[in-house]
Coordinates of C-alpha atoms and ligand atoms in Angstrom, one line a residue:
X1 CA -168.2 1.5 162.5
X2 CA -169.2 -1.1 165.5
X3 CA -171.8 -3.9 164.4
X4 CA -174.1 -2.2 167.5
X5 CA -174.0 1.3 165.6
X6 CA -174.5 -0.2 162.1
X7 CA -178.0 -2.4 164.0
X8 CA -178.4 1.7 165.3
X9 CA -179.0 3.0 162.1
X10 CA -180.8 0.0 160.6
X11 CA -183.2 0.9 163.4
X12 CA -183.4 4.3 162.3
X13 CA -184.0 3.8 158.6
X14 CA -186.8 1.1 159.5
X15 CA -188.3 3.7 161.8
X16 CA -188.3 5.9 159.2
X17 CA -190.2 3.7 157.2
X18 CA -192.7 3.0 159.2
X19 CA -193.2 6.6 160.1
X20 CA -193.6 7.1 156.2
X21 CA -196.2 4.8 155.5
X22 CA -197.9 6.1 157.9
X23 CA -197.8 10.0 157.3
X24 CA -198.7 8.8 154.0
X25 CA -201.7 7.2 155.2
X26 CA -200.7 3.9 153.5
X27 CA -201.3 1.1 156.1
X28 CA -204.5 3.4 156.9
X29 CA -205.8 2.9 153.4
X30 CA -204.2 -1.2 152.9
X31 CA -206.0 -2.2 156.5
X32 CA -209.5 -0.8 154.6
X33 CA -208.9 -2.5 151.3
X34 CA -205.9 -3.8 149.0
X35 CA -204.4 -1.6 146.3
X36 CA -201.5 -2.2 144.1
X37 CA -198.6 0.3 144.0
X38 CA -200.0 2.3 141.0
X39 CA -203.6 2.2 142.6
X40 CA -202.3 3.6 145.9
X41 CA -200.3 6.2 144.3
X42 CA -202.9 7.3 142.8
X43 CA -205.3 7.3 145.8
X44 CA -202.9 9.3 147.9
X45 CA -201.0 11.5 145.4
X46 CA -197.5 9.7 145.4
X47 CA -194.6 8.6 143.2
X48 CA -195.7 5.1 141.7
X49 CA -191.9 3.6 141.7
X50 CA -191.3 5.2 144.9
X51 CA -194.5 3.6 146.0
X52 CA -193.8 0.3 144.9
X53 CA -190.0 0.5 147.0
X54 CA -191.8 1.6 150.4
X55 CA -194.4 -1.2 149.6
X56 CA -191.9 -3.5 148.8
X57 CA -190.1 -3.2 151.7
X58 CA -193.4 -2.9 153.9
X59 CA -194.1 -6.5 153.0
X60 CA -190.8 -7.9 153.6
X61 CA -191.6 -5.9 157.6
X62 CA -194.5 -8.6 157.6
X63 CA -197.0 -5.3 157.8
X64 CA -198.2 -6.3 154.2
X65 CA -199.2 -9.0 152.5
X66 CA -199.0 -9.2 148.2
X67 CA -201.0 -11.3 146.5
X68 CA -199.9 -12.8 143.3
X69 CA -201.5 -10.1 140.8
X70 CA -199.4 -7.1 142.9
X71 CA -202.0 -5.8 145.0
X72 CA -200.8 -5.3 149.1
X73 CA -203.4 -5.4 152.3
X74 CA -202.3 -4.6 155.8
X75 CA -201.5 -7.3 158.1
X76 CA -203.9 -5.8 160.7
X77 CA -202.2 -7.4 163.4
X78 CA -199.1 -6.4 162.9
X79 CA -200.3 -3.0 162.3
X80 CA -202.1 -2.6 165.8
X81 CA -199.1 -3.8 167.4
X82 CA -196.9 -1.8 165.8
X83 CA -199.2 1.0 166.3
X84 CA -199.3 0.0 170.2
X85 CA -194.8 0.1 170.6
X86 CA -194.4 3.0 168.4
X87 CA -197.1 4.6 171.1
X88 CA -194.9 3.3 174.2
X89 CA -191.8 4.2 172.6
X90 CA -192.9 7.9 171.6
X91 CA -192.8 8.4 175.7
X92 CA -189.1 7.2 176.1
X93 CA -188.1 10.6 176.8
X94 CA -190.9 11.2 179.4
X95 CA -190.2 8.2 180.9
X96 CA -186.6 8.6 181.6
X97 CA -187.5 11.8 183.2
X98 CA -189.7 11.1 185.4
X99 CA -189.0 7.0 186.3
X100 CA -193.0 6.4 186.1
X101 CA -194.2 3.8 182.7
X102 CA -196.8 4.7 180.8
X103 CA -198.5 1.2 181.0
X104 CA -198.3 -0.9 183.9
X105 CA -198.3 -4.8 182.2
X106 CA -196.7 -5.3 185.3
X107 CA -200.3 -5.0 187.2
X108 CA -203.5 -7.4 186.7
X109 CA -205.7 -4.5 185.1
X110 CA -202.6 -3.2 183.2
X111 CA -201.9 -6.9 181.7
X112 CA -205.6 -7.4 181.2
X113 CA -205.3 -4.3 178.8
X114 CA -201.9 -4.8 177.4
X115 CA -201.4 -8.1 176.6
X116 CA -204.9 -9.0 174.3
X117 CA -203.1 -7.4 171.8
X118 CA -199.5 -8.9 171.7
X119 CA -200.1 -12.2 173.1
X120 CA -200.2 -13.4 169.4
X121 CA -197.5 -11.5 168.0
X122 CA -195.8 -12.8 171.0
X123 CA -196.2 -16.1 170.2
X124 CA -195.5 -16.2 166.5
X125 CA -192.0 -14.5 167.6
X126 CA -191.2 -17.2 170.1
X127 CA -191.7 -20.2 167.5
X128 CA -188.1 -21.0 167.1
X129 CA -187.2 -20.8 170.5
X130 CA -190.9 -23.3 171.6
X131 CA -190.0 -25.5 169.4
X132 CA -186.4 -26.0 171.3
X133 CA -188.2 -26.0 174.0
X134 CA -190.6 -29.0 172.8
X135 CA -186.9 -31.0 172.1
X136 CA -185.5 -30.1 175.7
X137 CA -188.8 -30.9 177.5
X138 CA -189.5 -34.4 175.5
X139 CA -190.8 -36.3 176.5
X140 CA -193.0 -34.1 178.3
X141 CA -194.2 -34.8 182.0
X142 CA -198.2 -35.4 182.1
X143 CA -199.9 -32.1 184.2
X144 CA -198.3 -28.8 183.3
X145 CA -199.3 -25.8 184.8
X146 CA -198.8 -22.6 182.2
X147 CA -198.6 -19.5 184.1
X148 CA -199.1 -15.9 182.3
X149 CA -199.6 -18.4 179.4
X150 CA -200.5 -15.6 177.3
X151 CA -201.0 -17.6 173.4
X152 CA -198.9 -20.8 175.3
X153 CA -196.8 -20.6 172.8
X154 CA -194.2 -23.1 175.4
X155 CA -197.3 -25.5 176.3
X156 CA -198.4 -25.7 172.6
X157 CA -194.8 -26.9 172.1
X158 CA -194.3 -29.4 174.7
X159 CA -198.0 -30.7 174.7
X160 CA -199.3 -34.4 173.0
X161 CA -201.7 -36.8 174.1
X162 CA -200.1 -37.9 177.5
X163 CA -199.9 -34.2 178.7
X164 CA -202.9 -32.1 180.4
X165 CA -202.3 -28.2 180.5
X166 CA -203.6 -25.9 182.6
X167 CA -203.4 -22.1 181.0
X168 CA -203.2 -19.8 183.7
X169 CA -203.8 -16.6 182.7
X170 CA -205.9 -12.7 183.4
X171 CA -209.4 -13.3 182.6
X172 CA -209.4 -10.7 179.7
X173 CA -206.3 -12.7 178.0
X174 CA -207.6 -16.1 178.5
X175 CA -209.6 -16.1 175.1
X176 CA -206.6 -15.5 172.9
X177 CA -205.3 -18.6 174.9
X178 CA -207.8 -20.6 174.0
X179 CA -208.0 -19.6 170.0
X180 CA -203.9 -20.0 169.8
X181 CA -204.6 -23.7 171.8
X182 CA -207.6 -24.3 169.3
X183 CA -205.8 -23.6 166.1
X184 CA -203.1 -25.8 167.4
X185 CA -206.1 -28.5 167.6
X186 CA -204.6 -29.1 171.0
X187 CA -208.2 -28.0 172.8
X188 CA -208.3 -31.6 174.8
X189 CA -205.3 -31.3 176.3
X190 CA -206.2 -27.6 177.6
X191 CA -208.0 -26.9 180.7
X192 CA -208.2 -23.0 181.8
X193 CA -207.8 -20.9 185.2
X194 CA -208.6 -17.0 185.0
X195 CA -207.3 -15.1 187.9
X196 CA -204.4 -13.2 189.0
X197 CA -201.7 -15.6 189.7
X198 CA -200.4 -13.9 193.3
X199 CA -204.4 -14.1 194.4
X200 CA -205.6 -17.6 192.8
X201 CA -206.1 -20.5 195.1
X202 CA -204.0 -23.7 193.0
X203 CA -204.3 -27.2 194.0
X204 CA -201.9 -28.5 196.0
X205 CA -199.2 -30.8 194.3
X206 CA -201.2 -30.8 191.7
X207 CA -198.5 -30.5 189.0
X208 CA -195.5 -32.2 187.5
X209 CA -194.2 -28.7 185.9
X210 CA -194.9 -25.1 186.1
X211 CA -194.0 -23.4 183.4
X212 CA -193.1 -19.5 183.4
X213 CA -192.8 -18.1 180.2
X214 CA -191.8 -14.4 180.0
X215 CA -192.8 -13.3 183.0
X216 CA -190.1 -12.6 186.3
X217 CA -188.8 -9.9 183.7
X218 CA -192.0 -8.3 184.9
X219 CA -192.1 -8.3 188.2
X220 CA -189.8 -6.9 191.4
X221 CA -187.4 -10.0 193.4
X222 CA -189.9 -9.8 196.0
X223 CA -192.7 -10.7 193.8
X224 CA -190.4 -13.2 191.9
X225 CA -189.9 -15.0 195.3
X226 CA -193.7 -15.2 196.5
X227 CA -194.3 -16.4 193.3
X228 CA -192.1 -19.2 192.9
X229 CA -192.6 -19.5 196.7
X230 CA -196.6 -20.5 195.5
X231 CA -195.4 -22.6 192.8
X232 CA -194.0 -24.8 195.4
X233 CA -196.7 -25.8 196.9
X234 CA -198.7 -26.5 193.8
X235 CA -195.9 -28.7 191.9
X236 CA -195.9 -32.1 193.3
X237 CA -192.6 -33.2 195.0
X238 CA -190.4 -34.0 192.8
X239 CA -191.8 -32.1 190.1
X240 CA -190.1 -29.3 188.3
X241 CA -190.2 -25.3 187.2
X242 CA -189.8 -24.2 183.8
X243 CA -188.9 -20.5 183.4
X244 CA -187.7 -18.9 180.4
X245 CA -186.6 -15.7 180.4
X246 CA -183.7 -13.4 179.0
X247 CA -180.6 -13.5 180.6
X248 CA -177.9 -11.0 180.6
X249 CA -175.5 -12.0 178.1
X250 CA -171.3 -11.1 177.8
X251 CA -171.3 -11.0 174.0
X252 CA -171.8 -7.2 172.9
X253 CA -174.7 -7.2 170.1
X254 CA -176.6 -9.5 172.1
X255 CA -176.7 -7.2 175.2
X256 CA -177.6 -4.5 172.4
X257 CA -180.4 -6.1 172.0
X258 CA -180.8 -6.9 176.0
X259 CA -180.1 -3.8 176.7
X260 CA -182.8 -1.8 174.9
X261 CA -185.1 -4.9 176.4
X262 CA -184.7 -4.1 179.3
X263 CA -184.8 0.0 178.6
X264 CA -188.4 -1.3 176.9
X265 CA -189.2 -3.1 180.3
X266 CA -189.2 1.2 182.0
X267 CA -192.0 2.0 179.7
X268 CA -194.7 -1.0 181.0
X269 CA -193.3 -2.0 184.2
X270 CA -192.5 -0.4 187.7
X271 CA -189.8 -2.8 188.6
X272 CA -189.3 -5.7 185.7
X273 CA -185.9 -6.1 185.0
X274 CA -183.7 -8.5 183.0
X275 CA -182.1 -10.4 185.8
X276 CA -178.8 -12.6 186.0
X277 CA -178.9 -16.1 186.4
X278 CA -177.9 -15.5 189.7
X279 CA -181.1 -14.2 190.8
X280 CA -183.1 -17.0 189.5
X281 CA -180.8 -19.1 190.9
X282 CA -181.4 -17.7 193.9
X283 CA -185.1 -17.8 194.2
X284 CA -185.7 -21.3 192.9
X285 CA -183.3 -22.4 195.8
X286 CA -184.8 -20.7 198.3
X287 CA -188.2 -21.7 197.1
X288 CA -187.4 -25.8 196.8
X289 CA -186.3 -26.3 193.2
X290 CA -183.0 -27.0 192.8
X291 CA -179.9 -27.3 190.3
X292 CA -181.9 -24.7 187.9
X293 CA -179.6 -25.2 185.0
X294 CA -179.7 -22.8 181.4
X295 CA -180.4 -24.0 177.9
X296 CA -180.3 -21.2 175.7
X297 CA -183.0 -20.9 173.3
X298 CA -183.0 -19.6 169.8
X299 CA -184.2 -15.5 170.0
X300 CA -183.6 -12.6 169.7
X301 CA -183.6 -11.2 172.4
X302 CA -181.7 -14.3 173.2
X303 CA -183.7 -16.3 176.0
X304 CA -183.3 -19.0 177.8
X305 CA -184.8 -21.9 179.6
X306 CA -184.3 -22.4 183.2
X307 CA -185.3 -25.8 184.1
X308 CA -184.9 -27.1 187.5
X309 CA -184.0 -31.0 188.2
X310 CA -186.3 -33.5 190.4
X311 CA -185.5 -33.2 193.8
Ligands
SAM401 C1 -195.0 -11.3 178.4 S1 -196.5 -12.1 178.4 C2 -195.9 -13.8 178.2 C3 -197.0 -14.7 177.6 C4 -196.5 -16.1 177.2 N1 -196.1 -16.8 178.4 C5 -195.4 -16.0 176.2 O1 -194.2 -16.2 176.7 O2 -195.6 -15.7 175.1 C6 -197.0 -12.1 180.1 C7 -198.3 -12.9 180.3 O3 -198.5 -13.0 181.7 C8 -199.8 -12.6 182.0 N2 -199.8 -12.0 183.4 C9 -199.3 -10.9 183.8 N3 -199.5 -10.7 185.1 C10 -200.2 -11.8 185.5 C11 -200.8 -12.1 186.7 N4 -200.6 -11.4 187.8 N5 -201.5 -13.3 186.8 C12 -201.7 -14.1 185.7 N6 -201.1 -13.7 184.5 C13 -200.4 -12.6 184.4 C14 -200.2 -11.6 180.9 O4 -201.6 -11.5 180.8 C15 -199.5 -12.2 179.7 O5 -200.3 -13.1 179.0

């Protein structure tokens, strides 16, 4: 059996558990009030030791937590995200029949509903790879513009007390931003701009870095261009761009994981994609930032920063 069918069925047996708990009504009941395995067997009519298994293997998901004395409580969090993919997902098939996604994150209003929700999760999934990112970008230059900054999980990482950041980000996101930038007790090195990055006026050569986390995957070339086209203007000569982003990879479970990514990107974007290296190298030469080199980044999928060198 290959390594990518094996991660196949892994997928399928984790599905399966998730589909469980629910139809049981579990993570209904654990998001309402904690129970311990016998408790919630005997709320909902189930097998205790079977019980305690799916629980088991519910908090090891990260959808539970246990306390010490046994009892579980939903991670609500987690739960409402999960609740959100295993929604996309359910419209794969629609959506490879008719080419149309059933959210557009790839549009300001779409975003603004979308992301509240998984900017966190987000975040708390990208730790690894920020804090590489904090080593490769250290020391870190002093005005940094975060674009789509979502929970700035790459700003938190790079920031200290020489560094201001500007979050840029849809209006409806930008209060997760500013909790995630709170809790990080980084709040006086944050400054904020809600808007829509393709319509917002920005200062001109008014950064040192722009940093693009996560975010060309959404969008068509065109759009990729204008917007690193705009970032030129606002980065100071000299100054540099900071995208990370998946790349395509030539090692086979890694693509796996690429290539359902970027079957993911169908169901919330019109024209996101997981583009080569080539194409980024492309567009930050066109736009004024060159010798973009790669420094991969720990995560799955793998990612990678894109950092251009002073001009
Ligand atoms: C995939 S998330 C990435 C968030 C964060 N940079 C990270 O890597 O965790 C994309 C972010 O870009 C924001 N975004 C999407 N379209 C945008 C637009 N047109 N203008 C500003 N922000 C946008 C979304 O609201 C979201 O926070």
């Amino acid at each position: 059996m290959t390594g990518a069918l094996w991660q196949g069925m892994v997928a399928v047996e984790t599905a399966a558990v998730i589909d469980a708990a629910h139809r049981l009504g579990v993570l209904r009941l654990l998001t309402t009030s904690s129970r311990n395995a016998t408790e919630l067997a005997s709320d909902l009519c189930l097998d205790p030791p079977a019980t305690n298994r799916l629980l088991d293997t519910l908090v090891q998901l990260g959808l539970l937590r246990r306390d010490t004395g046994g009892s579980c409580a939903a991670n609500p969090a987690a739960v409402r995200s999960l609740e959100k993919v295993t929604e996309a997902w359910g419209a794969l098939s629609t959506v490879v029949r008719t080419g149309i996604p059933v959210t557009q994150a790839d549009t300001a209003d779409g975003a603004a509903a979308f992301y509240p929700t998984f900017a966190r999760q987000l975040a708390a999934w990208f730790a690894p790879a920020a804090a590489r990112l904090g080593e490769l970008l250290s020391p870190p230059p002093g005005r940094i513009l975060d674009i789509g900054a979502g929970a700035a999980p790459w700003s938190i990482a790079i920031a200290n007390e020489h560094t201001h950041v500007t979050a840029l980000d849809l209006p409806a996101i930008l209060p997760v931003t500013r909790a995630a930038v709170t809790e990080a007790g980084l709040a006086t090195r944050f400054s904020y701009l809600a808007g829509d990055v393709f319509t917002t006026d920005l200062p001109a050569a008014a950064y040192d870095l722009a940093l693009i986390g996560n975010l060309c995957h959404l969008f068509s070339p065109e759009l990729n261009r204008s917007l690193l086209g705009k970032l030129r203007h606002c980065v100071r000569p000299g100054g540099r761009i900071a995208i990370v982003d998946v790349l395509p990879t030539t090692d086979p479970l890694r693509q796996l994981t690429i290539s359902r990514y970027e079957l993911g990107l169908l169901l919330r974007t019109s024209a996101g994609r997981v583009y080569p290296l080539t194409a980024y190298l492309t567009w930050s030469a066109e736009a004024g930032f060159p010798g973009l080199t790669p420094f991969p980044l720990p995560s799955d999928p793998p990612m990678s920063l894109l950092l251009s060198q002073t001009a």
